[in-house]
CSV table of C-alpha atoms and ligand atoms in Angstrom, one decimal:
chain,number,residue,atom,x,y,z
A,16,MET,CA,96.7,108.3,49.9
A,17,ARG,CA,98.9,106.5,52.5
A,18,HIS,CA,97.5,103.8,54.8
A,19,PRO,CA,99.0,102.6,58.1
A,20,PRO,CA,100.8,99.3,57.7
A,21,GLY,CA,98.5,96.3,58.5
A,22,CYS,CA,95.3,98.0,57.5
A,23,PRO,CA,93.6,96.2,54.7
A,24,ARG,CA,93.1,98.4,51.7
A,25,SER,CA,89.6,97.2,50.9
A,26,ARG,CA,88.2,98.1,54.3
A,27,CYS,CA,90.0,101.4,54.4
A,28,ARG,CA,88.3,102.4,51.3
A,29,MET,CA,84.9,102.0,52.9
A,30,PHE,CA,85.7,103.6,56.3
A,31,PRO,CA,88.6,105.8,57.3
A,32,CYS,CA,91.1,103.7,59.3
A,33,HIS,CA,90.7,105.5,62.6
A,34,THR,CA,86.9,104.8,62.6
A,35,TYR,CA,87.6,101.1,62.1
A,36,THR,CA,90.1,101.1,65.0
A,37,SER,CA,87.8,103.0,67.3
A,38,ALA,CA,84.9,100.7,66.6
A,39,THR,CA,87.0,97.7,67.4
A,40,LEU,CA,88.2,99.3,70.6
A,41,LEU,CA,84.6,100.1,71.6
A,42,VAL,CA,83.5,96.5,71.1
A,43,LEU,CA,86.5,95.2,73.1
A,44,VAL,CA,85.6,97.6,76.0
A,45,VAL,CA,82.0,96.5,76.0
A,46,LEU,CA,83.0,92.9,76.0
A,47,ALA,CA,85.4,93.5,78.9
A,48,VAL,CA,82.7,95.3,80.9
A,49,VAL,CA,80.3,92.5,80.2
A,50,ALA,CA,82.9,89.9,81.2
A,51,VAL,CA,83.7,91.7,84.4
A,52,ALA,CA,80.0,92.2,85.2
A,53,ASP,CA,79.5,88.5,84.5
A,54,GLN,CA,82.3,87.5,86.9
A,55,GLU,CA,80.9,89.9,89.5
A,56,GLU,CA,77.7,88.0,89.6
A,57,LYS,CA,79.3,84.6,90.2
A,58,HIS,CA,80.7,85.0,93.7
A,59,CYS,CA,80.0,83.1,96.9
A,60,ASP,CA,76.3,82.9,97.7
A,61,LEU,CA,75.4,82.2,101.3
A,62,VAL,CA,72.3,80.5,102.5
A,63,GLY,CA,69.2,82.7,102.2
A,64,ASP,CA,68.4,85.9,100.3
A,65,GLN,CA,70.8,88.9,100.4
A,66,ALA,CA,68.8,90.6,103.1
A,67,THR,CA,68.7,87.5,105.4
A,68,GLU,CA,72.3,86.4,105.0
A,69,SER,CA,74.4,86.3,108.2
A,70,LYS,CA,76.3,89.6,108.6
A,71,ARG,CA,79.2,87.6,110.2
A,72,GLU,CA,79.5,85.4,107.1
A,73,GLN,CA,79.3,88.4,104.8
A,74,ALA,CA,82.1,90.0,106.7
A,75,LEU,CA,84.2,86.9,106.5
A,76,LEU,CA,83.7,86.6,102.7
A,77,LYS,CA,84.7,90.2,102.3
A,78,LYS,CA,87.9,89.4,104.3
A,79,LEU,CA,88.7,86.5,102.0
A,80,GLU,CA,88.1,88.6,98.9
A,81,PRO,CA,91.8,89.2,98.2
A,82,LEU,CA,92.2,85.5,97.6
A,83,SER,CA,89.6,85.4,94.9
A,84,THR,CA,92.1,86.2,92.2
A,85,ILE,CA,94.3,83.1,93.0
A,86,SER,CA,93.8,79.7,91.4
A,87,PHE,CA,94.9,76.8,93.6
A,88,GLU,CA,95.9,73.5,92.3
A,89,LYS,CA,97.0,70.3,94.0
A,90,ASN,CA,98.0,66.9,92.6
A,91,VAL,CA,97.1,64.0,94.8
A,92,THR,CA,98.1,60.4,94.3
A,93,SER,CA,96.3,58.1,96.7
A,94,ASN,CA,97.6,54.9,95.0
A,95,ALA,CA,98.9,53.9,91.6
A,96,ALA,CA,95.5,53.6,90.1
A,97,GLU,CA,94.0,56.9,91.4
A,98,GLN,CA,95.6,60.2,90.5
A,99,TYR,CA,93.6,63.4,90.8
A,100,THR,CA,94.1,67.1,90.4
A,101,TYR,CA,92.1,69.4,92.6
A,102,LYS,CA,91.4,73.0,91.5
A,103,PHE,CA,90.1,75.5,93.9
A,104,LYS,CA,89.2,79.2,93.9
A,105,VAL,CA,87.9,81.3,96.7
A,106,CYS,CA,84.4,82.5,95.8
A,107,ARG,CA,84.9,82.3,92.0
A,108,GLU,CA,84.2,79.7,89.4
A,109,VAL,CA,87.1,77.4,88.7
A,110,ASP,CA,85.8,76.5,85.3
A,111,SER,CA,83.0,78.4,83.7
A,112,SER,CA,81.9,75.3,81.8
A,113,MET,CA,80.8,73.8,85.1
A,114,SER,CA,78.2,76.1,86.7
A,115,GLN,CA,79.2,77.6,90.1
A,116,SER,CA,82.1,75.2,90.5
A,117,GLY,CA,84.3,76.4,93.4
A,118,LEU,CA,86.3,73.2,93.8
A,119,ILE,CA,86.7,70.5,91.2
A,120,GLN,CA,88.4,67.2,90.9
A,121,ILE,CA,90.0,66.0,87.7
A,122,ASN,CA,90.8,62.3,87.3
A,123,LEU,CA,94.1,62.3,85.5
A,124,LYS,CA,93.4,58.9,83.9
A,125,ASP,CA,90.3,59.7,82.0
A,126,GLN,CA,90.2,63.5,82.4
A,127,LYS,CA,86.8,63.2,84.0
A,128,GLN,CA,85.8,66.3,85.9
A,129,THR,CA,83.8,66.3,89.0
A,130,VAL,CA,82.5,69.3,90.9
A,131,VAL,CA,83.3,68.7,94.6
A,132,GLY,CA,81.6,72.0,95.8
A,133,ARG,CA,79.7,74.9,94.5
A,134,ILE,CA,80.1,78.6,95.4
A,135,ASN,CA,76.4,79.2,95.3
A,136,GLU,CA,76.1,77.0,98.4
A,137,THR,CA,78.7,78.5,100.6
A,138,GLN,CA,79.0,78.5,104.3
A,139,VAL,CA,81.8,80.1,106.3
A,140,PHE,CA,82.8,80.5,109.9
A,141,ASN,CA,85.9,81.3,111.9
A,142,GLY,CA,87.8,80.9,115.1
A,143,SER,CA,90.5,83.0,116.6
A,144,ASP,CA,93.1,82.0,114.1
A,145,TRP,CA,91.3,80.0,111.4
A,146,ILE,CA,88.5,80.3,108.9
A,147,MET,CA,86.5,77.4,107.6
A,148,LEU,CA,85.0,77.7,104.1
A,149,ILE,CA,82.5,75.1,103.0
A,150,TYR,CA,81.2,74.5,99.5
A,151,LYS,CA,78.2,72.2,99.3
A,152,GLY,CA,76.0,71.1,96.4
A,153,GLY,CA,78.7,69.3,94.5
A,154,ASP,CA,78.1,66.5,92.0
A,155,SER,CA,76.3,63.5,93.5
A,156,TYR,CA,78.2,60.4,94.7
A,157,GLY,CA,77.6,57.3,92.7
A,158,SER,CA,77.4,54.3,95.0
A,159,HIS,CA,78.9,55.9,98.0
A,160,CYS,CA,77.2,58.0,100.7
A,161,ARG,CA,73.7,57.1,99.5
A,162,GLY,CA,74.3,59.2,96.4
A,163,GLU,CA,74.3,62.5,98.3
A,164,LYS,CA,75.9,65.7,96.9
A,165,ARG,CA,79.6,66.1,97.4
A,166,LYS,CA,80.9,68.7,99.9
A,167,ALA,CA,84.2,70.4,100.2
A,168,MET,CA,85.6,71.9,103.5
A,169,ILE,CA,88.6,74.1,103.3
A,170,MET,CA,90.3,75.0,106.6
A,171,ILE,CA,92.3,78.2,106.3
A,172,SER,CA,94.8,78.5,109.1
A,173,CYS,CA,96.6,81.6,110.2
A,174,ASN,CA,100.1,82.1,108.8
A,175,ARG,CA,101.4,85.6,108.8
A,176,LYS,CA,104.2,84.8,106.3
A,177,THR,CA,101.9,84.2,103.4
A,178,ILE,CA,98.8,85.6,101.7
A,179,ALA,CA,97.9,82.1,100.5
A,180,ASP,CA,100.0,78.9,100.4
A,181,GLY,CA,100.0,75.1,101.0
A,182,PHE,CA,96.6,74.2,99.6
A,183,THR,CA,96.3,70.5,100.0
A,184,LEU,CA,93.8,67.6,100.4
A,185,LEU,CA,93.8,66.3,104.0
A,186,SER,CA,91.3,63.5,103.6
A,187,GLU,CA,88.3,62.2,101.7
A,188,GLU,CA,85.6,60.7,103.8
A,189,ARG,CA,83.2,58.6,101.7
A,190,GLU,CA,82.8,55.4,103.6
A,191,LYS,CA,79.8,56.7,105.5
A,192,GLU,CA,76.0,56.5,105.2
A,193,GLN,CA,75.8,60.3,104.8
A,194,ASP,CA,77.6,63.6,105.5
A,195,CYS,CA,80.6,62.6,103.5
A,196,LEU,CA,83.2,65.3,102.8
A,197,TYR,CA,86.5,66.3,101.2
A,198,LEU,CA,88.7,68.1,103.7
A,199,PHE,CA,91.3,70.5,102.5
A,200,GLU,CA,93.6,72.9,104.3
A,201,MET,CA,95.7,75.9,103.4
A,202,ASP,CA,97.6,78.8,105.1
A,203,SER,CA,96.8,82.5,104.9
A,204,SER,CA,97.5,85.6,106.8
A,205,LEU,CA,93.9,86.6,106.3
A,206,ALA,CA,92.9,84.0,108.9
A,207,CYS,CA,95.0,85.7,111.6
A,208,PRO,CA,93.6,87.7,114.4
A,209,PRO,CA,94.3,91.5,114.1
A,210,GLU,CA,97.8,92.1,115.3
A,211,ASP,CA,97.5,94.2,118.4
A,212,SER,CA,100.2,96.8,119.0
A,213,HIS,CA,103.1,95.3,121.0
A,214,LEU,CA,103.4,98.4,123.1
A,215,SER,CA,101.0,98.7,126.0
A,216,ILE,CA,100.3,102.1,127.6
A,217,GLY,CA,102.7,101.2,130.4
A,218,SER,CA,105.6,100.6,128.2
A,219,ILE,CA,105.0,103.7,126.1
A,220,LEU,CA,105.0,105.8,129.3
A,221,LEU,CA,108.2,104.0,130.4
A,222,ILE,CA,109.9,104.7,127.1
A,223,THR,CA,108.9,108.3,127.1
A,224,PHE,CA,110.2,108.7,130.6
A,225,ALA,CA,113.5,107.0,129.7
A,226,SER,CA,113.9,109.3,126.7
A,227,LEU,CA,113.2,112.4,128.8
A,228,VAL,CA,115.8,111.2,131.3
A,229,ALA,CA,118.3,110.6,128.5
A,230,VAL,CA,117.7,114.0,127.0
A,231,TYR,CA,118.1,115.6,130.5
A,232,ILE,CA,121.4,113.9,131.2
A,233,ILE,CA,122.9,114.4,127.8
A,234,GLY,CA,121.6,117.9,127.3
A,235,GLY,CA,122.6,118.9,130.9
A,236,PHE,CA,126.0,117.3,130.4
A,237,LEU,CA,126.7,119.3,127.3
A,238,TYR,CA,125.4,122.5,128.9
A,239,GLN,CA,127.6,122.1,131.9
A,240,ARG,CA,130.7,121.2,129.9
A,241,LEU,CA,130.4,123.7,127.0
A,242,VAL,CA,128.5,126.6,128.5
A,243,VAL,CA,129.5,126.5,132.2
A,244,GLY,CA,132.8,124.9,131.5
A,245,ALA,CA,132.6,122.3,134.3
A,246,LYS,CA,135.1,119.4,134.7
A,247,GLY,CA,134.8,115.8,136.0
A,248,MET,CA,131.7,114.8,137.9
A,249,GLU,CA,130.5,118.5,138.0
A,250,GLN,CA,129.6,118.0,134.4
A,251,PHE,CA,126.4,116.2,135.3
A,252,PRO,CA,123.4,118.5,135.4
A,253,HIS,CA,122.4,119.7,138.9
A,254,PHE,CA,125.2,117.5,140.4
A,255,THR,CA,125.0,118.9,143.9
A,256,PHE,CA,121.3,118.5,144.0
A,257,TRP,CA,121.4,114.8,143.0
A,258,GLN,CA,124.3,114.3,145.4
A,259,ASP,CA,122.2,115.7,148.2
A,260,LEU,CA,119.2,113.6,147.1
A,261,GLY,CA,121.4,110.5,147.0
A,262,ASN,CA,122.7,111.2,150.5
A,263,LEU,CA,119.1,111.8,151.7
A,264,MET,CA,117.9,108.6,150.2
A,265,ALA,CA,120.8,106.7,151.7
A,266,ASP,CA,119.9,108.1,155.1
A,267,GLY,CA,116.3,107.2,154.6
A,268,CYS,CA,117.3,103.7,153.7
A,269,ASP,CA,119.6,103.5,156.6
A,270,PHE,CA,116.7,104.5,158.9
A,271,VAL,CA,114.1,102.2,157.4
A,272,CYS,CA,116.1,99.1,156.5
A,273,ARG,CA,118.7,98.6,159.2
A,274,SER,CA,117.5,96.4,162.0
A,275,LYS,CA,120.0,97.8,164.5
A,276,PRO,CA,120.4,101.5,164.2
A,277,GLN,CA,124.1,102.4,164.7
A,278,ASN,CA,123.5,105.9,166.1
A,279,THR,CA,120.0,106.0,167.6
A,280,PRO,CA,119.1,109.5,168.8
A,281,ALA,CA,120.3,110.0,172.4
A,282,ALA,CA,116.9,111.2,173.8
A,283,TYR,CA,115.2,108.0,172.6
A,284,ARG,CA,117.8,105.8,174.1
A,285,GLY,CA,117.6,107.7,177.4
A,286,VAL,CA,113.9,107.3,177.9
A,287,GLY,CA,113.9,103.7,176.9
A,288,ASP,CA,116.8,102.9,179.3
A,289,ASP,CA,115.3,104.7,182.2
A,290,GLN,CA,112.0,102.8,181.9
A,291,LEU,CA,113.7,99.5,181.3
A,292,GLY,CA,116.0,100.0,184.2
A,293,GLU,CA,113.2,100.7,186.7
A,294,GLU,CA,111.1,97.8,185.5
A,295,SER,CA,113.9,95.3,185.6
A,296,GLU,CA,114.8,96.4,189.1
A,297,GLU,CA,111.2,96.0,190.3
A,298,ARG,CA,111.0,92.6,188.7
A,299,ASP,CA,114.4,91.5,190.1
A,300,ASP,CA,113.1,92.4,193.6
A,301,HIS,CA,110.5,89.6,193.4
A,302,LEU,CA,113.1,87.1,192.4
A,303,LEU,CA,115.4,87.8,195.4
A,304,PRO,CA,115.2,85.3,198.2
A,305,MET,CA,113.6,86.8,201.3
B,19,NAG,C1,73.8,76.2,92.6
B,19,NAG,O1,74.1,76.0,91.3
B,19,NAG,C2,73.8,74.7,90.7
B,19,NAG,C3,74.3,74.7,89.3
B,19,NAG,O2,73.9,75.9,88.7
B,19,NAG,C4,72.3,74.5,90.8
B,19,NAG,O3,72.0,73.2,90.3
B,19,NAG,C5,71.9,74.5,92.3
B,19,NAG,O4,70.5,74.4,92.4
B,19,NAG,C6,72.3,75.9,92.9
B,19,NAG,N1,72.0,75.8,94.3
B,19,NAG,C7,71.3,76.8,94.9
B,19,NAG,C8,71.1,76.6,96.4
B,19,NAG,O5,70.8,77.7,94.3
B,20,NAG,C1,86.0,85.9,113.5
B,20,NAG,O1,86.4,87.0,112.8
B,20,NAG,C2,86.0,88.2,113.3
B,20,NAG,C3,86.3,89.3,112.3
B,20,NAG,O2,87.7,89.2,111.9
B,20,NAG,C4,86.5,88.5,114.6
B,20,NAG,O3,86.1,89.7,115.2
B,20,NAG,C5,86.1,87.4,115.5
B,20,NAG,O4,86.7,87.5,116.8
B,20,NAG,C6,86.5,86.0,115.0
B,20,NAG,N1,85.9,85.0,115.7
B,20,NAG,C7,86.5,84.3,116.7
B,20,NAG,C8,85.7,83.2,117.4
B,20,NAG,O5,87.6,84.5,117.0
């Protein structure tokens, strides 16, 4: 009896090899499903029960979902003595050993890990081109800020060039009585307002019209040249019609735009002159010395 390479003889004697492999596969699949289900449970939790959560916040979290697979990391050196690494994930645990950790700080000197914000205390809101993600419920401060829990605010600004980039610590405010915070920022196209079509209805109509005119001229030109056999200017479609129209328009413009008509109709001039003449004569009479 031949065994596949790598299969221990002792085991194969008890079970056929393929049974052993299938069982291993099954266990792996079950583990994977459990792991995925486990991960699914640990996402951002907003204030309140599922039913009472803000619809707007839920929509925003859904929008940010594509970022949840990315791990962000940033080294910050405030001075020679203080060096930290910040790790951040959108709506996922950064480190499963620290429950619900959404943003953690690692002191590079002693490797001490501190949770700055937890995903089970998420708040999120947006403006026209930014989204603010807030993780509360971090580890408590020691002497600072009356020992309140840490809070991380992550400002996500619109940048259409990247899905996620430039995660960085802006400032750490801890010299206050309360409401201390860690402020971060990053860029993402997800924070951008929906891109409205650059073409308004007016411009679409204009483009359609221009295309039709182009088709008319080119098509007509080819027809006149190839089918009718026209030469020179006659090749333009309906050339005489457009010539007439051009002349008509020129006349119209002449009539409307010119302040001094060059050839006013005779009848009009006659009537005007007659009346003017009589009036001026009458008026002149008064002026003559008696
Ligand atoms: C969030 O999770 C932490 C750690 O598991 C827990 O101590 C805290 O009470 C939770 N917060 C809420 C609002 O459930
Ligand atoms: C927030 O995002 C929603 C959904 O993308 C959007 O409709 C809304 O206009 C945004 N809010 C503001 C103030 O722009």
